Short mmCIF file of C-alpha atoms in Angstrom, two decimals:
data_model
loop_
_atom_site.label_atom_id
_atom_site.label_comp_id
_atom_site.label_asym_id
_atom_site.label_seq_id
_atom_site.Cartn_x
_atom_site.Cartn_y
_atom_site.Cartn_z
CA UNK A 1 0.00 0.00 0.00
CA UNK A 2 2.78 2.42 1.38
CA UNK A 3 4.92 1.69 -1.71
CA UNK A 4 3.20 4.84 -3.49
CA UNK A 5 5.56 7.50 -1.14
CA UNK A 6 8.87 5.35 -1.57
CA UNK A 7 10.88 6.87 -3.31
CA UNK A 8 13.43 4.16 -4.07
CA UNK A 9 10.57 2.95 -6.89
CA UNK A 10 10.50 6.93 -7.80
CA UNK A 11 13.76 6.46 -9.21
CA UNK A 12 14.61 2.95 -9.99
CA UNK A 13 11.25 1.34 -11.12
CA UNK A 14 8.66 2.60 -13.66
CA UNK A 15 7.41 -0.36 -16.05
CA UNK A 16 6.33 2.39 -18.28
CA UNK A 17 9.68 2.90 -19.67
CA UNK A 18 12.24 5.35 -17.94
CA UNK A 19 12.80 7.00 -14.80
CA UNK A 20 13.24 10.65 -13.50
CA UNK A 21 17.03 10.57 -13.58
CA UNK A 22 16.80 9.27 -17.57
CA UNK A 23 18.48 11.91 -19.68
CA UNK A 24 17.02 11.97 -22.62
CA UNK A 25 19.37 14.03 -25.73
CA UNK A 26 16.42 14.89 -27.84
CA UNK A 27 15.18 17.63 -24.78
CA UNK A 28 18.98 18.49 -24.23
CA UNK A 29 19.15 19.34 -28.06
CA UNK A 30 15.93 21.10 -27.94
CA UNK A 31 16.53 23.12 -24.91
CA UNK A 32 19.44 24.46 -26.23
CA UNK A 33 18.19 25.28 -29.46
CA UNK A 34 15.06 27.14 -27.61
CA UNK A 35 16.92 29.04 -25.22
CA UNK A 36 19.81 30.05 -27.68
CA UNK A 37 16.88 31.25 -30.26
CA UNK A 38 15.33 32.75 -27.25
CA UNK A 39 18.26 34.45 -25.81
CA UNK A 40 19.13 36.27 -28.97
CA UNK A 41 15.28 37.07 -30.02
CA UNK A 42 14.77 38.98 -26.81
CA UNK A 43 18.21 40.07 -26.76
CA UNK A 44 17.49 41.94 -30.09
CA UNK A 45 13.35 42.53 -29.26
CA UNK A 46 13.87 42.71 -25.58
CA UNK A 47 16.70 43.56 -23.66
CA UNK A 48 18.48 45.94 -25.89
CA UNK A 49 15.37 48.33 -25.79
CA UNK A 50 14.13 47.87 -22.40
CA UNK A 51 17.64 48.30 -21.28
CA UNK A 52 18.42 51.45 -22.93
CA UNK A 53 15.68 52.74 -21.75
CA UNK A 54 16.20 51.64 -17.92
CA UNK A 55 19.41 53.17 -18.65
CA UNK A 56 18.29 56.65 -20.72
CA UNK A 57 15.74 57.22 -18.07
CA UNK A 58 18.53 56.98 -15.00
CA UNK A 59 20.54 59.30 -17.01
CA UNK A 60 17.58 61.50 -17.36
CA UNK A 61 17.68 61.12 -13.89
CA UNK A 62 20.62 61.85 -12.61
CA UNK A 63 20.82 65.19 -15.16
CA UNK A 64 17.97 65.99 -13.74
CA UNK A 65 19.08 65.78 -10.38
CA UNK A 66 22.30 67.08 -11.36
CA UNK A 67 20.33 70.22 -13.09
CA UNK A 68 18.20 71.33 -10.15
CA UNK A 69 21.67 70.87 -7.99
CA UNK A 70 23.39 73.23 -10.29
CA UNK A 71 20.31 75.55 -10.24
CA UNK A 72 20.19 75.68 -6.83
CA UNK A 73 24.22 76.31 -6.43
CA UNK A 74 23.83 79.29 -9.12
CA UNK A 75 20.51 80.69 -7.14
CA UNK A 76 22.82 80.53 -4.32
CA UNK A 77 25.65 82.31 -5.97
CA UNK A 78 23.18 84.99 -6.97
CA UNK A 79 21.91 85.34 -3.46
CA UNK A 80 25.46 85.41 -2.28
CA UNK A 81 26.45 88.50 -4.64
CA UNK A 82 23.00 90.59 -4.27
CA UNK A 83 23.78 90.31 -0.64
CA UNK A 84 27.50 91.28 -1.02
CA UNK A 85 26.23 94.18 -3.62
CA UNK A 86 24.27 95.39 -1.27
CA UNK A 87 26.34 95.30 2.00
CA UNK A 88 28.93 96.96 -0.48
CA UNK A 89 26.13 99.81 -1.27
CA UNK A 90 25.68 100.25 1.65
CA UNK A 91 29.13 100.33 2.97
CA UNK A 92 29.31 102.72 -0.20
CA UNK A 93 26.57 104.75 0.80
CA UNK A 94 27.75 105.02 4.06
CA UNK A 95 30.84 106.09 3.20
CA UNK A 96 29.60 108.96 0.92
CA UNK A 97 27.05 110.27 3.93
CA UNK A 98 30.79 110.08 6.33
CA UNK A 99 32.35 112.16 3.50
CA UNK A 100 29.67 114.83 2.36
CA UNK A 101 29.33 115.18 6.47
CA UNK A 102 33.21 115.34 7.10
CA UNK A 103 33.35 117.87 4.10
CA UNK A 104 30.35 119.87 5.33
CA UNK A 105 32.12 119.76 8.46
CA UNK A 106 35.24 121.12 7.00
CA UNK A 107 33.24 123.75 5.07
CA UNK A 108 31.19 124.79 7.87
CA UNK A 109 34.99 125.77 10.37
CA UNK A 110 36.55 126.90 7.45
CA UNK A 111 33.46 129.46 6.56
CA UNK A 112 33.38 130.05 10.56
CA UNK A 113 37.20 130.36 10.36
CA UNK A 114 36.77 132.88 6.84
CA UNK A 115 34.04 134.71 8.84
CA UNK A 116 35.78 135.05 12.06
CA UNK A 117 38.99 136.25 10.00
CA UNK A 118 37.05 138.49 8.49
CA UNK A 119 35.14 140.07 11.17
CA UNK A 120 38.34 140.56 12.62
CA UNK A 121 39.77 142.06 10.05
CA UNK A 122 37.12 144.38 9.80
CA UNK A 123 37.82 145.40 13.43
CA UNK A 124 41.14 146.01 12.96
CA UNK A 125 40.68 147.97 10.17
CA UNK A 126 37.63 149.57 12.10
CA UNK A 127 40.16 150.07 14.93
CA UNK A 128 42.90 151.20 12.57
CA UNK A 129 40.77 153.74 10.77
CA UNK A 130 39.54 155.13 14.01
CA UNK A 131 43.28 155.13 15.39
CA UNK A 132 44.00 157.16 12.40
CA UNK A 133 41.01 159.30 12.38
CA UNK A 134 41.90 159.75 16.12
CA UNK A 135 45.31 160.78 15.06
CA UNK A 136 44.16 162.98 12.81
CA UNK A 137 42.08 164.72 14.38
CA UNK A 138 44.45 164.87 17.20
CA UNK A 139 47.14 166.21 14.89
CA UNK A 140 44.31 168.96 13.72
CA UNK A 141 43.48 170.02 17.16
CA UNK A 142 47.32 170.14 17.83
CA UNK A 143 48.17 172.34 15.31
CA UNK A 144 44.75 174.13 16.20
CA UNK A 145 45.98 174.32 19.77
CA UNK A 146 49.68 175.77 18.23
CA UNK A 147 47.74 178.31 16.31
CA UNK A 148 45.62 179.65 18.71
CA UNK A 149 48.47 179.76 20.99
CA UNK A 150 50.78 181.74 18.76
CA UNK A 151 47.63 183.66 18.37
CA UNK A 152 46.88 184.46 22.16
CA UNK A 153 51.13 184.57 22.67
CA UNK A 154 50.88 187.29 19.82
CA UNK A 155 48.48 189.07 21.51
CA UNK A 156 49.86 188.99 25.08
CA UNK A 157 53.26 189.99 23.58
CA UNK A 158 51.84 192.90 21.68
CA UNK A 159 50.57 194.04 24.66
CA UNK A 160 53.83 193.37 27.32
CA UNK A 161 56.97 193.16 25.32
CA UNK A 162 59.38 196.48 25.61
CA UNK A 163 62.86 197.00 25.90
CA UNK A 164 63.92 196.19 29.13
CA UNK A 165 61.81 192.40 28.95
CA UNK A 166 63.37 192.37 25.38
CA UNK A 167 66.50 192.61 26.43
CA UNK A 168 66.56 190.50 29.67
CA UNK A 169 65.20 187.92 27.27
CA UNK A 170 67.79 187.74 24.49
CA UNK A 171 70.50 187.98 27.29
CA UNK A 172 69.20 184.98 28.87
CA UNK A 173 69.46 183.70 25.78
CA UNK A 174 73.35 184.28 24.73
CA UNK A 175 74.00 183.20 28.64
CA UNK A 176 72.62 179.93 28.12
CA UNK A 177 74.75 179.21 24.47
CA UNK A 178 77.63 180.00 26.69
CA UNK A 179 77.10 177.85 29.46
CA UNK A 180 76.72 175.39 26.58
CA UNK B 1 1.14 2.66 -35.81
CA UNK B 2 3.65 2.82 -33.05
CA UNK B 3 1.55 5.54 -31.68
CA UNK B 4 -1.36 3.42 -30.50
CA UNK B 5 0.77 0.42 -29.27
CA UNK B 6 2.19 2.72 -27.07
CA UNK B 7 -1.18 4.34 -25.72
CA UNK B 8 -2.82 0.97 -25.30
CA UNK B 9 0.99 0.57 -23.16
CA UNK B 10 0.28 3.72 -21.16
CA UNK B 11 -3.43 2.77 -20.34
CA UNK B 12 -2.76 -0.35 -19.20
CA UNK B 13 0.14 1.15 -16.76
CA UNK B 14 -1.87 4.07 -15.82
CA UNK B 15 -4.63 1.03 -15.27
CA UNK B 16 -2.04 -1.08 -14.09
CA UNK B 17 -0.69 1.39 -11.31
CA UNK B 18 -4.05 2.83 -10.38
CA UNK B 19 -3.82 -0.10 -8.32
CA UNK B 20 -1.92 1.70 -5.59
CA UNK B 21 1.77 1.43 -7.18
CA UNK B 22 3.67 5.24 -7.47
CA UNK B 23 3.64 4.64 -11.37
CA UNK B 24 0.79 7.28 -11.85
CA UNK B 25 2.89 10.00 -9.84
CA UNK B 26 5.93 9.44 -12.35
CA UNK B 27 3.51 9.53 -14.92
CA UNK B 28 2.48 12.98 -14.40
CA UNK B 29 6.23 14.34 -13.15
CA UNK B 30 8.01 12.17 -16.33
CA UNK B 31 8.40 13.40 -19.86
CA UNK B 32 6.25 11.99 -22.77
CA UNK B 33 5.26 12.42 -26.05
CA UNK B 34 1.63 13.83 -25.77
CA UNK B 35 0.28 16.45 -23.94
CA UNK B 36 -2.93 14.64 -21.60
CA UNK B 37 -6.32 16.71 -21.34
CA UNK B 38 -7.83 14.00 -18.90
CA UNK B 39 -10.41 13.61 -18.97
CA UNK B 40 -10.60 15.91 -22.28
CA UNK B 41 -8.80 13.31 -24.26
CA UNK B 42 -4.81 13.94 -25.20
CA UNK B 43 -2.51 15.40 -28.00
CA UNK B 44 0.37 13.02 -30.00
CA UNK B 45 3.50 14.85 -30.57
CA UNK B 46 5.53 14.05 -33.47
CA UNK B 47 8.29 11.87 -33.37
CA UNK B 48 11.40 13.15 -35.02
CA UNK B 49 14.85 12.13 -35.38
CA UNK B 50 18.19 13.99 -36.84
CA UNK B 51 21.67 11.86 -37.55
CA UNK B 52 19.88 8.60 -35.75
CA UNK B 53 19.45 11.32 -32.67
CA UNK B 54 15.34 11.18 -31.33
CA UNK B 55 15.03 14.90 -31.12
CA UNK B 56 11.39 14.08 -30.99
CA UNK B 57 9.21 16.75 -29.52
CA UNK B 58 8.10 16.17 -26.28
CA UNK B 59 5.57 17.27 -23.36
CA UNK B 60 8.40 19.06 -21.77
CA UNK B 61 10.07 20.77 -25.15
CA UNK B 62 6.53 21.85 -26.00
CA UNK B 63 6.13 23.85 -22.91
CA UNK B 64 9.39 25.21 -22.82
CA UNK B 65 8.26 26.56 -26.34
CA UNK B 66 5.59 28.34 -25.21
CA UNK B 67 6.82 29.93 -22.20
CA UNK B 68 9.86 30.95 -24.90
CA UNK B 69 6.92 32.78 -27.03
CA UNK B 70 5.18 33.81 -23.65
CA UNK B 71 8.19 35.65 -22.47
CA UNK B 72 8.56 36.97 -26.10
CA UNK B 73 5.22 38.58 -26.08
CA UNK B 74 5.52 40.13 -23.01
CA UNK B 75 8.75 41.22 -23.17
CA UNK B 76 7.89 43.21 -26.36
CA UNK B 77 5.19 44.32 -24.67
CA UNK B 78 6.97 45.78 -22.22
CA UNK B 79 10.07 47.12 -24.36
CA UNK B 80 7.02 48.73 -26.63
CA UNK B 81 5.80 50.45 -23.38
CA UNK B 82 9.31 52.12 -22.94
CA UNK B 83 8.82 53.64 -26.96
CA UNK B 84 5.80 55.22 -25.81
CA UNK B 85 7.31 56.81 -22.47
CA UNK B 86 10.13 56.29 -19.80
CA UNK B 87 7.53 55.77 -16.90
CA UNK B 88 6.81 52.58 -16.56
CA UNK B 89 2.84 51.07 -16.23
CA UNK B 90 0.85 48.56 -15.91
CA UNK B 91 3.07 45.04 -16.35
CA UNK B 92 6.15 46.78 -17.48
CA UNK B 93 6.19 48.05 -13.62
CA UNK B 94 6.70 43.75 -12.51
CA UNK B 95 8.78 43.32 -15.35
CA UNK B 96 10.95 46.39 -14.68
CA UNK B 97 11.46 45.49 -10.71
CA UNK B 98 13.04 41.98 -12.11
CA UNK B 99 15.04 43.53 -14.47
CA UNK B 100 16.79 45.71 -12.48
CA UNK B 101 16.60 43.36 -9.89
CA UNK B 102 18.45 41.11 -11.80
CA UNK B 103 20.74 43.65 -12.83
CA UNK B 104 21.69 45.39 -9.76
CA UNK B 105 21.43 42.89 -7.02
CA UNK B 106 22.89 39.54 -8.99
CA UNK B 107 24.83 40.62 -12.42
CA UNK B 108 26.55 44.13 -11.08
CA UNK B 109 28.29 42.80 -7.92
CA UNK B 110 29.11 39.46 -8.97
CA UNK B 111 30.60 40.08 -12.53
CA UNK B 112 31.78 43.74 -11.79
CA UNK B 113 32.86 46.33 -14.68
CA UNK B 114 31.52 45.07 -17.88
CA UNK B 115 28.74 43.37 -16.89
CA UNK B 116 26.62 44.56 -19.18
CA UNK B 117 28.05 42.07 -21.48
CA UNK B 118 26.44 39.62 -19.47
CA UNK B 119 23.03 40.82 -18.69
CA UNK B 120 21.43 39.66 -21.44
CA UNK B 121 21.97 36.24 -21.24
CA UNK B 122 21.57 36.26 -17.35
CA UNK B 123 18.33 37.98 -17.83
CA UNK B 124 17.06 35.36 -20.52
CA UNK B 125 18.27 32.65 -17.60
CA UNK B 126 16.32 33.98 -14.89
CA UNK B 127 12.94 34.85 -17.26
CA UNK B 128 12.96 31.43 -18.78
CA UNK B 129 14.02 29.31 -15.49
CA UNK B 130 11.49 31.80 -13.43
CA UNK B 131 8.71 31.02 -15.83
CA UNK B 132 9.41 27.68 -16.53
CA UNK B 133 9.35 26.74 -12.61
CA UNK B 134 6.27 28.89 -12.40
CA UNK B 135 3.98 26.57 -15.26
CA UNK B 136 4.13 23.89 -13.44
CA UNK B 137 1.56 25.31 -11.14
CA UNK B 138 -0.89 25.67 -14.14
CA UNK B 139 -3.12 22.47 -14.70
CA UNK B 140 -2.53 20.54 -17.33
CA UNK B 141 0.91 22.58 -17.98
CA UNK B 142 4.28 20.76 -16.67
CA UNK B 143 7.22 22.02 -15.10
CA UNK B 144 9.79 22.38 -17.58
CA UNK B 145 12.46 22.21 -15.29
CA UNK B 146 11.79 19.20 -13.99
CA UNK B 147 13.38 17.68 -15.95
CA UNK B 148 17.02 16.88 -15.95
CA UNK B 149 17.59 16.53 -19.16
CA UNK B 150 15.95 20.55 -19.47
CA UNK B 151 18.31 21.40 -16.40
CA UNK B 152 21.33 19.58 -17.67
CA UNK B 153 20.68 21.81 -21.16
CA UNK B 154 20.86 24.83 -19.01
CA UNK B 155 23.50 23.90 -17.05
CA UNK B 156 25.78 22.98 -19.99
CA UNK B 157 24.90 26.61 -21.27
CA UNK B 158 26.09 28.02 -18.35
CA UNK B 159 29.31 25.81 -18.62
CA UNK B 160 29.85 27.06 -22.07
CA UNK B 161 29.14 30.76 -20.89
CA UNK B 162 31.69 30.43 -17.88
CA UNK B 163 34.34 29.34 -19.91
CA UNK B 164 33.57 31.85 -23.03
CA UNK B 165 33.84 34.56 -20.09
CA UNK B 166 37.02 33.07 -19.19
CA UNK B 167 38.50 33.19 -22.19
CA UNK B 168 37.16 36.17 -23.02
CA UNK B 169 38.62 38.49 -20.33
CA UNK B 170 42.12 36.16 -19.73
CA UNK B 171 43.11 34.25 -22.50
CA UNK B 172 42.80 31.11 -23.40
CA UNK B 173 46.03 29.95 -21.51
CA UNK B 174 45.70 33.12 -19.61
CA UNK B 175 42.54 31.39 -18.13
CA UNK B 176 43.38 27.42 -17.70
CA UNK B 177 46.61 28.85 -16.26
CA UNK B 178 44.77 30.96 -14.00
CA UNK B 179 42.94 28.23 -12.49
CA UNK B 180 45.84 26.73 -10.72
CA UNK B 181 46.81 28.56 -7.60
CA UNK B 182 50.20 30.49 -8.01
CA UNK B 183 53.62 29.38 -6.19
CA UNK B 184 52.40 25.65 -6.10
CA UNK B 185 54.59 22.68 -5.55
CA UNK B 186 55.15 21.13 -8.45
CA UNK B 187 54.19 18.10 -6.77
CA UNK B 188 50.80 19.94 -5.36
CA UNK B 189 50.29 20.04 -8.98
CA UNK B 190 49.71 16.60 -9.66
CA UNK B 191 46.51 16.55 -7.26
CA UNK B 192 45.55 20.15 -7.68
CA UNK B 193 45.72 19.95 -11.52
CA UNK B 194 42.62 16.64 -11.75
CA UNK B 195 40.63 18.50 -8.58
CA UNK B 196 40.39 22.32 -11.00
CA UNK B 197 39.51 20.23 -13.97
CA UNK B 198 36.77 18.25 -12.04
CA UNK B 199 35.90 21.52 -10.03
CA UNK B 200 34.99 23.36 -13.79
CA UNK B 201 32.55 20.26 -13.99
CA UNK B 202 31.25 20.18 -10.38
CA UNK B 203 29.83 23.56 -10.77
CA UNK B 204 27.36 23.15 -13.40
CA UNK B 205 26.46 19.55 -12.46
CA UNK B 206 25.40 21.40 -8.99
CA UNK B 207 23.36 23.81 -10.76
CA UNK B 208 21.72 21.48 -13.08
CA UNK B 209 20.55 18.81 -9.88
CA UNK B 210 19.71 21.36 -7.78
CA UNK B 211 17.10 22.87 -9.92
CA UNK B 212 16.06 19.45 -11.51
CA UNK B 213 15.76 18.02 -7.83
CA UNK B 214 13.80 21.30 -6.00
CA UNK B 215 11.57 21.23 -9.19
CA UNK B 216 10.89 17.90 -9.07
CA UNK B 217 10.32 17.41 -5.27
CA UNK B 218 7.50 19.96 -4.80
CA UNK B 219 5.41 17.71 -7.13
CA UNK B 220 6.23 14.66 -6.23
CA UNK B 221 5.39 15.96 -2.60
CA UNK B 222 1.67 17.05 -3.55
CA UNK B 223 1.09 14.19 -5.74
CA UNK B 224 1.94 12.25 -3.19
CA UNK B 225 -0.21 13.87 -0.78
CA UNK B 226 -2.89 13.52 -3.01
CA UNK B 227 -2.60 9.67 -3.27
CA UNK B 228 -2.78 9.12 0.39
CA UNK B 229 -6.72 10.17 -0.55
CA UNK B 230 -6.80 7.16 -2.75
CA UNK B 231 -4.67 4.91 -0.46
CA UNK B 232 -6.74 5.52 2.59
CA UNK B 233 -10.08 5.01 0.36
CA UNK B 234 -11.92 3.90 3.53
CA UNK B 235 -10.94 7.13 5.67
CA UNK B 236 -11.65 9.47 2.70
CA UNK B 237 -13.49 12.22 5.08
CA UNK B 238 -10.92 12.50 7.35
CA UNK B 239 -7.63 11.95 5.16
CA UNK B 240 -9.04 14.65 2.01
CA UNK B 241 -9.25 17.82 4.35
CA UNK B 242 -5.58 17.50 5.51
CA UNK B 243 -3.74 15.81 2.90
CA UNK B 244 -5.49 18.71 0.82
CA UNK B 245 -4.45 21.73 2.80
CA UNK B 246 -0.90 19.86 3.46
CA UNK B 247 -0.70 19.82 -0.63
CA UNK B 248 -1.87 23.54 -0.94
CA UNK B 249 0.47 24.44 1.44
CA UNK B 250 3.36 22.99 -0.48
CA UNK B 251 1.47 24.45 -3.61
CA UNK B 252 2.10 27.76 -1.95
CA UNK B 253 5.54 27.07 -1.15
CA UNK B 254 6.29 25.95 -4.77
CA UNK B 255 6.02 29.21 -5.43
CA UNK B 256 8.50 30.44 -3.42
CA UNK B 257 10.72 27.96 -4.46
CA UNK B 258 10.05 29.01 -8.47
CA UNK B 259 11.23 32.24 -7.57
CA UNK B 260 14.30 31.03 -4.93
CA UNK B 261 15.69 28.74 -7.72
CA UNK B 262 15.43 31.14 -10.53
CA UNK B 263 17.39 33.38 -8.49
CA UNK B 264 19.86 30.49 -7.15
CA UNK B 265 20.53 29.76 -10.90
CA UNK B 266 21.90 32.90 -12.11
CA UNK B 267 22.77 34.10 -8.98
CA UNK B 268 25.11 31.20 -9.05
CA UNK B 269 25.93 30.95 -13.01
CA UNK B 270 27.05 35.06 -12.43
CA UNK B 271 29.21 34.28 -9.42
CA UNK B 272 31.16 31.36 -11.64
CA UNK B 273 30.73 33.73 -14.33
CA UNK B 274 32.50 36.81 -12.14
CA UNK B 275 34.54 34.39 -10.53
CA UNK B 276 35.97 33.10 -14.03
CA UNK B 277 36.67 36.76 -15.59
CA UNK B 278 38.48 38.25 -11.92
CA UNK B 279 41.00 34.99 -11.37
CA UNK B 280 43.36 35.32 -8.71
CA UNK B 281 46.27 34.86 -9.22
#
């Protein structure tokens, strides 16, 4: 009964003709034939296009990827410059408010300066004119003062001199060239 | 005339063996030369011969013929899908994961730079052992690679390929000499010479049991399984349910092993493959 799962008989006993392990050339021949036709029929139908395109779209791929890296590098490199453009304006702009102010600055003392200078000057000159007109007028009321002195002298002489003054006068006068 | 000598043979085994012999199990795991429809009746295949060699066509070259044209169709199929655009849909999605399955996980790292020479023979391997293991889970269809004679076949082309690849890349005494160890007795030589020539041999004679034998066991399990219905005829109740589910369950893992020994096949043929183009030396 049991003789069905021995497998002794599987292998060594089939009255039918032949047993599992029989090797039988006809199927070796065919199989060769059918997968050496079938390697080259798909290899020419088959794998040559499907593997291109495996290929072609990993490619696409990877440009792709490679692409959007690039993008992102230059979009980066953009963003780097605007950023150094504008600290540089602004450095730039900075710099040009420090230099109108310092020059401002320097116009502002040196028109103070100009104007004090000035000013002065215009005092000294005031002072110098008035010196001078001082002077001047000093000088006038001298020789006005010399004038009417002569004058009044003149009169008072007119009116005291005679000979005996006269003559105590000039002697005084020799007497002192002497002495000298 | 032949022809019906040798049915009238076959019915009285089947008859014969029916009886409660394993005959009947071997007669549906065996190669013959018509295709059986029972209870539909059966199909003679011709009987050819070339040079005195029987190349006639049997159950198991006829079904390795049509999974050859299946795979062709589909495979167009798919490689038509790829004219119309680069995304993949629909089957070219399943075909696509075992491409590059095949070609990243068992070709690339085994054979190394220029493997693309390879891939399309490894990919025909794995397709045509894949789906050939696979049919025999169809009624009425047979496992194609159950038989040796089918394995041997593909084995000997993977002999032939490993030593093409040798060649190819070292020489041909670049290679042979390559297979002996350097800085070797000469006295070593006189074992170590007989053990690399039997070791070129061992390798495909591996692959070609090991596929025949896992092929061939699955069935023979769930036939089996299924007899124990007929051998315990008087228990029929209790015996069906389990040795049923016990021969699904295989049915189930036959599946996994369809896939496991595709993959074990030109996982293996690429490693002897790689291993023949990077000697050391």
């Amino acid at each position: 009964m049991l003789t069905g799962l021995n497998l002794s008989i599987l292998i060594f006993a089939f009255e039918g003709g032949g047993t599992i392990i029989d090797v039988n050339p006809g199927v070796i021949f065919w199989t060769i034939v059918t997968f050496v036709i079938l390697m080259f029929i798909l290899k020419k139908v088959a794998w040559k296009p499907i593997l291109t395109a495996l290929d072609q779209r990993e490619s696409s791929i990877r440009e792709s990827l490679e692409k959007a890296e690039n993008a992102k590098e230059e979009a980066e490199k953009i963003l780097l410059k605007n950023q150094e453009m504008l600290s540089k304006a602004d450095e730039e702009s900075k710099k040009l408010v420090n230099k109108s102010r310092k020059y401002a600055d320097g116009l502002k003392e040196q028109m103070l300066k100009e104007s004090k200078e000035q000013a002065q000057k215009i005092v000294n000159d005031a002072t110098l004119e008035i010196e001078r007109q001082r002077e001047a007028a000093f000088e006038e009321l001298k020789s006005q003062v010399a004038e009417i002195a002569v004058q009044a002298a003149e009169k008072i002489l007119r009116k005291n001199l005679n000979m005996e003054t006269q003559k105590k006068i000039a002697d005084n006068f020799i007497n002192e060239i002497t002495k000298n | 005339m032949t022809n019906t000598i040798q049915d009238t043979v076959t019915v009285a085994d089947t008859v014969h063996k029916s009886e409660g012999g394993s005959g009947w199990i071997l007669h549906h795991v065996l190669d013959s030369h018509k295709i059986d429809f029972t209870p539909f009746g059966s199909i003679n295949l011709p009987h050819l011969s070339l040079f005195g060699l029987d190349i006639s066509i049997t159950k198991h070259i006829f079904f390795s013929w049509i999974v050859a044209l299946l795979l062709i169709v589909l495979l167009v199929i798919v490689a038509k899908s790829y004219k119309k655009s680069l995304i993949p849909k629909g089957i070219t999605n399943l075909f696509e994961i075992i491409i590059i399955f095949v070609r990243d996980e068992i070709v690339k790292p085994t054979i190394g730079k220029g493997y693309e020479y390879f891939l399309p023979f490894h990919l025909t391997i794995f397709f045509f052992v894949l789906l050939s293991n696979l049919f025999g889970l169809i009624p009425y269809s047979t496992t194609v690679t159950s038989n040796i004679a089918v394995t041997a076949a593909l084995a000997g082309i993977s002999f032939v390929a490993i030593q093409f690849a040798g060649i190819r890349s070292n020489g041909f005494f670049g290679y042979f000499k390559g297979l002996i160890p350097s800085g070797m007795p000469a006295l070593l030589l006189i074992i170590i010479i007989p053990l690399e020539i039997l070791g070129l041999f061992t390798k495909p004679f591996a692959l070609c049991i090991r596929l025949f034998a896992n092929m061939i066991a699955g069935h023979v399990v769930i036939l089996s399984l299924i007899g124990l219905i007929f051998i315990f005829k008087a228990f029929v109740y209790v015996v069906a349910p389990v040795a049923v589910g016990f021969a699904l369950f295989i049915y189930l893992l036959e599946i996994l092993v369809a896939l496991i020994q595709a993959y074990i096949f030109t996982m293996l043929t690429a490693l002897f493959i790689g291993m023949a183009v990077h000697q050391e030396h």
